[in-house]
Amino acid sequence: MNFNSLDGIEMEDSADTRPILIVPYMWIGDFVRGHTVVRVLKQRWPNRPVDLLVTPLCAPLVDYMPGVRAGIVWNLPRSRLALAKQRGLATELRARGYGTALVLPRTWKAAIAPALAGIPERVGFFGEARFGLINRMRWGEKALPRFIDKNAALALPDSAPLPPEWPVPQLVVPPEETGRWRQANGLGTGPAVALGPGSVGASKRWTYYPEAARLLIERGLDVWVVGGPGEKTLAQEIVSVSGGKARDLTGADLRNGILAMAAASVAISNDSGLMHIAAAIGTPTMGIFGPTSPYLWAPLNGLAATVLQTKSKLSCQPCQRTVCTMNDHRCMRDIAAAEVADIAQRVMAQSSVR
């Protein structure tokens, strides 16, 4: 087989056209980071179509991911194996004739349908002793430093060294689509700051968004609150503190959040899926971190600003816990609203002169 180097990743037989299925992690941020795996595969096999298994929640993301042929929308319950649904999914996968499946999660459940579908090559880490379900078993996952390394390594040949840098995730949103979205929502054309106040786990939530929104509006900026139904109460609080001038754009349709992040001049977000969406789009993004490590969890795309508790690093940081159990959440409480508003203005000024 003839190999050529492409950005540190070897390109293999361009005549190979067998489709590839990726079974990704289904949390929004992890799903966005999974686009790096797509890009690695497309560099290795430029003519092999790549599909993604996807939940209804994450399905809109697929429409903006270059290199993805299709999303296979299937909702498997989190709490049980749901064998009948697994068989139904296997029937769907079998009809598509995949040659390879990359199973990124380490669970039994994630590997069942590809095995039942008879996909010839099923690549994944050892995980929950998945002998038989995974027939191209990989080892050494614990030695890989970051989540992205564990995922994208599966797209390389077994035992291949990791490249110096991974291709970054990309979400390409057409400007005309964001223009129509702004018009439909009556948002005008002025510069706007999108706030992502939600996250999985209370400890990752910075609590001063209402005050920051008020300060940004006083400085002449539009403010949008973006998130899912779980952020509705917080969005209403932000709107109330702003005197009704902030816009509540929370809702169940993730496409709305994607378009908001694409249309914004800057995004301010906790360590969450919306942070990864904004960064992958290319919107200047500020990530607020306290209990989690930016090295491990910040987007590969880079952030316009990484906002941390700056007065003194706490001995418990990073704890990676979903609920604070010590120091009364100081890692987030010591980040002032005025500081975040000032940084946002600097980021907007820098991006406007580029």
Short mmCIF file of C-alpha atoms in Angstrom, two decimals:
data_model
loop_
_atom_site.label_atom_id
_atom_site.label_comp_id
_atom_site.label_asym_id
_atom_site.label_seq_id
_atom_site.Cartn_x
_atom_site.Cartn_y
_atom_site.Cartn_z
CA MET A 1 0.00 0.00 0.00
CA ASN A 2 1.30 3.45 -0.93
CA PHE A 3 1.43 6.10 1.80
CA ASN A 4 1.86 9.86 1.57
CA SER A 5 2.20 12.26 4.49
CA LEU A 6 -0.58 14.80 5.01
CA ASP A 7 -0.21 17.08 8.06
CA GLY A 8 1.49 14.25 9.93
CA ILE A 9 -1.31 11.77 9.18
CA GLU A 10 -0.72 9.07 6.57
CA MET A 11 -3.04 8.91 3.56
CA GLU A 12 -3.98 5.37 2.55
CA ASP A 13 -5.47 3.77 -0.55
CA SER A 14 -7.54 6.44 -2.33
CA ALA A 15 -9.39 3.69 -4.23
CA ASP A 16 -11.01 2.45 -1.01
CA THR A 17 -14.66 3.59 -1.00
CA ARG A 18 -16.14 1.47 1.81
CA PRO A 19 -18.22 3.68 4.12
CA ILE A 20 -17.17 4.24 7.74
CA LEU A 21 -19.44 4.63 10.75
CA ILE A 22 -18.41 6.59 13.84
CA VAL A 23 -20.24 5.85 17.10
CA PRO A 24 -19.37 9.01 19.06
CA TYR A 25 -19.97 10.27 22.54
CA MET A 26 -23.38 11.97 22.57
CA TRP A 27 -22.84 14.86 24.97
CA ILE A 28 -22.91 18.02 22.85
CA GLY A 29 -19.34 19.14 23.50
CA ASP A 30 -17.95 15.64 23.04
CA PHE A 31 -19.94 15.25 19.82
CA VAL A 32 -18.43 18.47 18.45
CA ARG A 33 -14.93 17.31 19.37
CA GLY A 34 -15.68 14.09 17.52
CA HIS A 35 -15.39 16.04 14.27
CA THR A 36 -11.62 15.79 14.69
CA VAL A 37 -12.04 12.02 14.21
CA VAL A 38 -13.93 12.68 10.97
CA ARG A 39 -11.14 14.90 9.69
CA VAL A 40 -8.46 12.32 10.52
CA LEU A 41 -10.40 9.61 8.69
CA LYS A 42 -10.89 11.83 5.64
CA GLN A 43 -7.17 12.47 5.54
CA ARG A 44 -6.43 8.75 5.71
CA TRP A 45 -9.14 7.71 3.25
CA PRO A 46 -10.35 10.69 1.19
CA ASN A 47 -12.88 8.61 -0.75
CA ARG A 48 -14.47 6.64 2.07
CA PRO A 49 -17.80 8.23 3.12
CA VAL A 50 -18.05 8.91 6.85
CA ASP A 51 -21.37 8.76 8.72
CA LEU A 52 -22.10 9.54 12.38
CA LEU A 53 -24.53 7.85 14.70
CA VAL A 54 -26.39 10.72 16.37
CA THR A 55 -29.15 11.42 18.87
CA PRO A 56 -32.08 13.67 17.93
CA LEU A 57 -30.61 16.36 20.22
CA CYS A 58 -27.24 16.50 18.43
CA ALA A 59 -28.59 15.87 14.92
CA PRO A 60 -28.52 19.56 13.80
CA LEU A 61 -24.74 19.65 14.31
CA VAL A 62 -24.22 17.13 11.49
CA ASP A 63 -25.60 19.61 8.94
CA TYR A 64 -22.65 21.93 9.59
CA MET A 65 -19.83 19.35 9.75
CA PRO A 66 -17.66 19.18 6.61
CA GLY A 67 -16.76 15.65 5.56
CA VAL A 68 -19.80 13.96 7.10
CA ARG A 69 -22.02 12.23 4.56
CA ALA A 70 -24.98 11.58 6.86
CA GLY A 71 -26.15 11.38 10.44
CA ILE A 72 -27.90 8.16 11.48
CA VAL A 73 -30.46 9.48 13.95
CA TRP A 74 -31.28 6.88 16.59
CA ASN A 75 -32.26 7.41 20.21
CA LEU A 76 -30.97 4.63 22.49
CA PRO A 77 -31.98 5.01 26.16
CA ARG A 78 -29.09 5.84 28.49
CA SER A 79 -30.20 3.65 31.39
CA ARG A 80 -30.65 0.25 29.71
CA LEU A 81 -29.46 -1.88 26.82
CA ALA A 82 -32.80 -1.67 24.91
CA LEU A 83 -32.06 -4.75 22.81
CA ALA A 84 -35.08 -4.30 20.54
CA LYS A 85 -33.86 -0.82 19.60
CA GLN A 86 -30.34 -2.15 19.18
CA ARG A 87 -31.62 -4.75 16.70
CA GLY A 88 -33.54 -2.09 14.80
CA LEU A 89 -30.43 0.05 14.61
CA ALA A 90 -28.37 -2.95 13.48
CA THR A 91 -30.81 -3.54 10.61
CA GLU A 92 -30.37 0.09 9.54
CA LEU A 93 -26.57 -0.14 9.73
CA ARG A 94 -26.44 -3.43 7.84
CA ALA A 95 -28.35 -1.90 4.93
CA ARG A 96 -25.73 0.83 4.60
CA GLY A 97 -22.86 -1.60 4.04
CA TYR A 98 -20.24 -0.18 6.37
CA GLY A 99 -16.74 -1.58 6.12
CA THR A 100 -15.50 -0.07 9.40
CA ALA A 101 -17.04 1.18 12.63
CA LEU A 102 -15.13 3.29 15.14
CA VAL A 103 -16.76 2.90 18.56
CA LEU A 104 -15.49 5.80 20.66
CA PRO A 105 -17.33 5.13 23.97
CA ARG A 106 -15.87 2.33 26.08
CA THR A 107 -19.22 0.74 26.93
CA TRP A 108 -20.78 -2.56 25.92
CA LYS A 109 -23.90 -0.76 24.85
CA ALA A 110 -22.12 1.39 22.25
CA ALA A 111 -20.70 -1.67 20.50
CA ILE A 112 -23.81 -3.88 20.31
CA ALA A 113 -25.47 -2.56 17.14
CA PRO A 114 -22.28 -2.47 15.01
CA ALA A 115 -21.60 -6.10 16.03
CA LEU A 116 -25.18 -7.22 15.32
CA ALA A 117 -24.95 -5.45 11.95
CA GLY A 118 -21.91 -7.56 11.04
CA ILE A 119 -19.68 -4.58 10.25
CA PRO A 120 -16.42 -6.38 9.36
CA GLU A 121 -14.00 -4.09 11.18
CA ARG A 122 -15.07 -2.75 14.60
CA VAL A 123 -12.41 -0.60 16.26
CA GLY A 124 -12.48 0.45 19.92
CA PHE A 125 -10.63 0.41 23.21
CA PHE A 126 -10.86 -2.52 25.61
CA GLY A 127 -13.42 -0.77 27.79
CA GLU A 128 -15.88 -3.15 29.43
CA ALA A 129 -14.15 -6.33 28.20
CA ARG A 130 -15.96 -6.14 24.86
CA PHE A 131 -14.43 -9.27 23.33
CA GLY A 132 -16.45 -10.30 20.28
CA LEU A 133 -18.24 -6.99 20.01
CA ILE A 134 -15.00 -5.17 19.20
CA ASN A 135 -12.83 -7.22 16.85
CA ARG A 136 -10.02 -4.67 16.37
CA MET A 137 -9.29 -4.11 20.04
CA ARG A 138 -7.01 -1.25 21.05
CA TRP A 139 -5.06 -1.01 24.29
CA GLY A 140 -3.27 1.70 26.25
CA GLU A 141 -6.12 4.19 26.50
CA LYS A 142 -5.15 5.22 30.04
CA ALA A 143 -1.72 6.32 28.82
CA LEU A 144 -3.26 8.89 26.47
CA PRO A 145 -3.37 12.29 28.17
CA ARG A 146 -6.53 13.93 26.84
CA PHE A 147 -10.05 12.96 25.82
CA ILE A 148 -9.36 14.00 22.22
CA ASP A 149 -6.24 11.80 22.13
CA LYS A 150 -8.27 8.78 23.25
CA ASN A 151 -10.88 9.36 20.54
CA ALA A 152 -8.78 10.42 17.57
CA ALA A 153 -6.17 7.71 18.14
CA LEU A 154 -8.81 5.18 17.03
CA ALA A 155 -8.79 6.81 13.58
CA LEU A 156 -5.07 6.07 13.18
CA PRO A 157 -3.46 2.70 12.45
CA ASP A 158 -2.91 0.59 15.56
CA SER A 159 0.21 1.69 17.51
CA ALA A 160 0.73 4.74 15.25
CA PRO A 161 2.28 7.73 17.05
CA LEU A 162 0.00 10.66 17.76
CA PRO A 163 0.54 13.63 15.42
CA PRO A 164 1.99 16.86 16.89
CA GLU A 165 -1.42 18.48 16.47
CA TRP A 166 -4.86 17.10 15.69
CA PRO A 167 -7.08 18.69 13.05
CA VAL A 168 -9.47 20.98 14.89
CA PRO A 169 -13.26 20.49 14.81
CA GLN A 170 -15.12 22.61 12.28
CA LEU A 171 -18.71 23.79 12.08
CA VAL A 172 -19.43 25.76 8.92
CA VAL A 173 -22.57 27.91 9.17
CA PRO A 174 -23.48 29.87 6.01
CA PRO A 175 -23.72 33.64 6.70
CA GLU A 176 -27.02 33.85 4.84
CA GLU A 177 -28.49 31.33 7.28
CA THR A 178 -27.48 33.39 10.30
CA GLY A 179 -28.82 36.50 8.57
CA ARG A 180 -32.23 34.89 8.07
CA TRP A 181 -32.18 33.67 11.68
CA ARG A 182 -31.48 37.15 13.05
CA GLN A 183 -34.25 38.62 10.94
CA ALA A 184 -36.75 35.93 11.95
CA ASN A 185 -36.03 36.58 15.63
CA GLY A 186 -36.05 40.38 15.33
CA LEU A 187 -32.45 40.66 16.52
CA GLY A 188 -31.23 43.42 14.25
CA THR A 189 -27.70 43.62 12.88
CA GLY A 190 -25.72 45.14 15.78
CA PRO A 191 -22.85 43.48 17.67
CA ALA A 192 -24.09 40.93 20.17
CA VAL A 193 -22.67 38.88 23.02
CA ALA A 194 -24.03 35.35 23.37
CA LEU A 195 -24.05 34.00 26.92
CA GLY A 196 -23.98 30.26 27.62
CA PRO A 197 -24.74 30.08 31.36
CA GLY A 198 -25.55 26.37 31.52
CA SER A 199 -23.38 23.27 31.91
CA VAL A 200 -23.55 19.66 33.01
CA GLY A 201 -22.76 19.91 36.71
CA ALA A 202 -23.49 22.85 38.99
CA SER A 203 -19.85 23.41 39.91
CA LYS A 204 -18.99 24.50 36.35
CA ARG A 205 -21.59 27.28 36.36
CA TRP A 206 -20.38 30.83 36.87
CA THR A 207 -23.15 32.63 38.76
CA TYR A 208 -22.59 36.26 37.77
CA TYR A 209 -24.08 36.18 34.27
CA PRO A 210 -26.97 38.54 35.23
CA GLU A 211 -24.55 41.23 36.40
CA ALA A 212 -22.28 40.73 33.37
CA ALA A 213 -25.27 41.03 31.04
CA ARG A 214 -26.30 44.31 32.68
CA LEU A 215 -22.78 45.75 32.29
CA LEU A 216 -22.53 44.71 28.64
CA ILE A 217 -25.91 46.24 27.82
CA GLU A 218 -24.92 49.49 29.56
CA ARG A 219 -21.92 49.57 27.20
CA GLY A 220 -24.20 49.45 24.16
CA LEU A 221 -24.06 45.75 23.28
CA ASP A 222 -26.91 43.36 22.56
CA VAL A 223 -26.98 40.34 24.87
CA TRP A 224 -28.49 36.95 24.01
CA VAL A 225 -28.94 34.11 26.50
CA VAL A 226 -28.44 30.74 24.78
CA GLY A 227 -29.11 27.26 26.15
CA GLY A 228 -31.58 24.44 26.52
CA PRO A 229 -34.85 24.24 28.44
CA GLY A 230 -32.88 23.74 31.67
CA GLU A 231 -31.50 27.28 31.38
CA LYS A 232 -34.92 28.94 30.97
CA THR A 233 -35.16 30.07 34.61
CA LEU A 234 -31.65 31.52 34.56
CA ALA A 235 -32.35 33.24 31.24
CA GLN A 236 -35.44 34.88 32.72
CA GLU A 237 -33.36 36.12 35.66
CA ILE A 238 -30.80 37.61 33.27
CA VAL A 239 -33.55 39.30 31.25
CA SER A 240 -35.10 40.69 34.45
CA VAL A 241 -31.81 42.12 35.78
CA SER A 242 -31.17 43.72 32.37
CA GLY A 243 -34.49 45.52 32.47
CA GLY A 244 -35.85 43.36 29.68
CA LYS A 245 -33.07 44.31 27.25
CA ALA A 246 -31.35 40.90 27.13
CA ARG A 247 -32.99 38.33 24.85
CA ASP A 248 -33.93 34.86 26.04
CA LEU A 249 -33.06 32.50 23.17
CA THR A 250 -33.14 29.27 25.18
CA GLY A 251 -35.12 26.33 23.82
CA ALA A 252 -35.13 22.66 22.93
CA ASP A 253 -33.83 22.99 19.35
CA LEU A 254 -30.02 22.91 19.29
CA ARG A 255 -30.02 24.47 15.82
CA ASN A 256 -31.19 27.70 17.43
CA GLY A 257 -28.15 27.62 19.72
CA ILE A 258 -25.81 26.90 16.81
CA LEU A 259 -27.12 29.86 14.82
CA ALA A 260 -26.96 32.14 17.86
CA MET A 261 -23.31 31.27 18.43
CA ALA A 262 -22.56 31.77 14.73
CA ALA A 263 -24.29 35.16 14.62
CA ALA A 264 -22.74 36.53 17.83
CA SER A 265 -19.72 38.82 17.85
CA VAL A 266 -18.36 37.05 20.94
CA ALA A 267 -19.52 34.10 23.05
CA ILE A 268 -19.08 33.79 26.83
CA SER A 269 -19.65 30.31 28.16
CA ASN A 270 -18.98 27.92 30.99
CA ASP A 271 -17.14 24.69 30.18
CA SER A 272 -20.06 23.30 28.16
CA GLY A 273 -21.23 22.10 24.77
CA LEU A 274 -22.04 25.63 23.65
CA MET A 275 -18.44 26.66 24.27
CA HIS A 276 -17.27 23.92 21.91
CA ILE A 277 -19.90 24.87 19.33
CA ALA A 278 -18.89 28.54 19.33
CA ALA A 279 -15.18 27.75 19.10
CA ALA A 280 -15.68 25.25 16.25
CA ILE A 281 -17.68 27.85 14.32
CA GLY A 282 -14.87 30.38 14.75
CA THR A 283 -16.75 32.88 16.91
CA PRO A 284 -14.36 34.52 19.40
CA THR A 285 -15.09 32.52 22.52
CA MET A 286 -14.42 33.15 26.20
CA GLY A 287 -14.41 30.02 28.36
CA ILE A 288 -14.94 30.37 32.12
CA PHE A 289 -13.16 27.58 34.02
CA GLY A 290 -13.04 26.76 37.72
CA PRO A 291 -13.27 23.09 38.68
CA THR A 292 -12.16 21.74 35.29
CA SER A 293 -8.80 21.95 33.52
CA PRO A 294 -8.59 24.03 30.32
CA TYR A 295 -5.72 21.78 29.18
CA LEU A 296 -7.97 18.74 29.28
CA TRP A 297 -11.33 20.22 28.32
CA ALA A 298 -10.92 23.48 26.39
CA PRO A 299 -11.68 23.30 22.65
CA LEU A 300 -8.82 22.33 20.33
CA ASN A 301 -9.77 25.38 18.26
CA GLY A 302 -8.43 27.67 20.98
CA LEU A 303 -10.25 30.31 22.96
CA ALA A 304 -10.14 34.06 22.57
CA ALA A 305 -9.82 34.17 26.36
CA THR A 306 -9.63 31.56 29.10
CA VAL A 307 -11.10 33.11 32.23
CA LEU A 308 -9.92 31.59 35.50
CA GLN A 309 -10.06 32.45 39.18
CA THR A 310 -6.99 34.65 39.19
CA LYS A 311 -6.33 35.93 42.72
CA SER A 312 -4.75 32.67 43.90
CA LYS A 313 -5.00 29.13 42.66
CA LEU A 314 -6.87 26.96 45.12
CA SER A 315 -5.39 23.71 46.35
CA CYS A 316 -8.50 21.84 45.17
CA GLN A 317 -8.22 23.00 41.52
CA PRO A 318 -8.96 21.29 39.22
CA CYS A 319 -11.25 18.94 41.14
CA GLN A 320 -13.32 17.82 38.10
CA ARG A 321 -16.32 17.42 40.41
CA THR A 322 -19.86 18.22 39.28
CA VAL A 323 -20.74 19.67 42.71
CA CYS A 324 -18.37 21.78 44.83
CA THR A 325 -17.47 20.06 48.11
CA MET A 326 -14.84 22.47 49.46
CA ASN A 327 -13.84 26.16 49.49
CA ASP A 328 -17.44 27.26 48.84
CA HIS A 329 -17.05 27.44 45.06
CA ARG A 330 -14.35 30.13 45.29
CA CYS A 331 -12.84 29.06 41.98
CA MET A 332 -15.91 30.56 40.30
CA ARG A 333 -17.03 33.14 42.88
CA ASP A 334 -13.72 35.03 42.62
CA ILE A 335 -14.25 35.77 38.92
CA ALA A 336 -15.89 39.21 38.88
CA ALA A 337 -18.61 40.25 36.42
CA ALA A 338 -16.75 43.47 35.58
CA GLU A 339 -13.64 41.46 34.70
CA VAL A 340 -15.57 39.26 32.28
CA ALA A 341 -17.31 42.27 30.70
CA ASP A 342 -13.97 44.06 30.24
CA ILE A 343 -12.38 41.01 28.62
CA ALA A 344 -15.38 40.63 26.30
CA GLN A 345 -14.97 44.20 25.08
CA ARG A 346 -11.25 43.68 24.45
CA VAL A 347 -11.97 40.47 22.53
CA MET A 348 -14.54 42.25 20.37
CA ALA A 349 -12.16 45.13 19.67
CA GLN A 350 -9.37 42.73 18.68
CA SER A 351 -11.61 40.67 16.41
CA SER A 352 -12.99 43.77 14.65
CA VAL A 353 -9.52 44.89 13.50
CA ARG A 354 -8.50 41.54 12.03
#
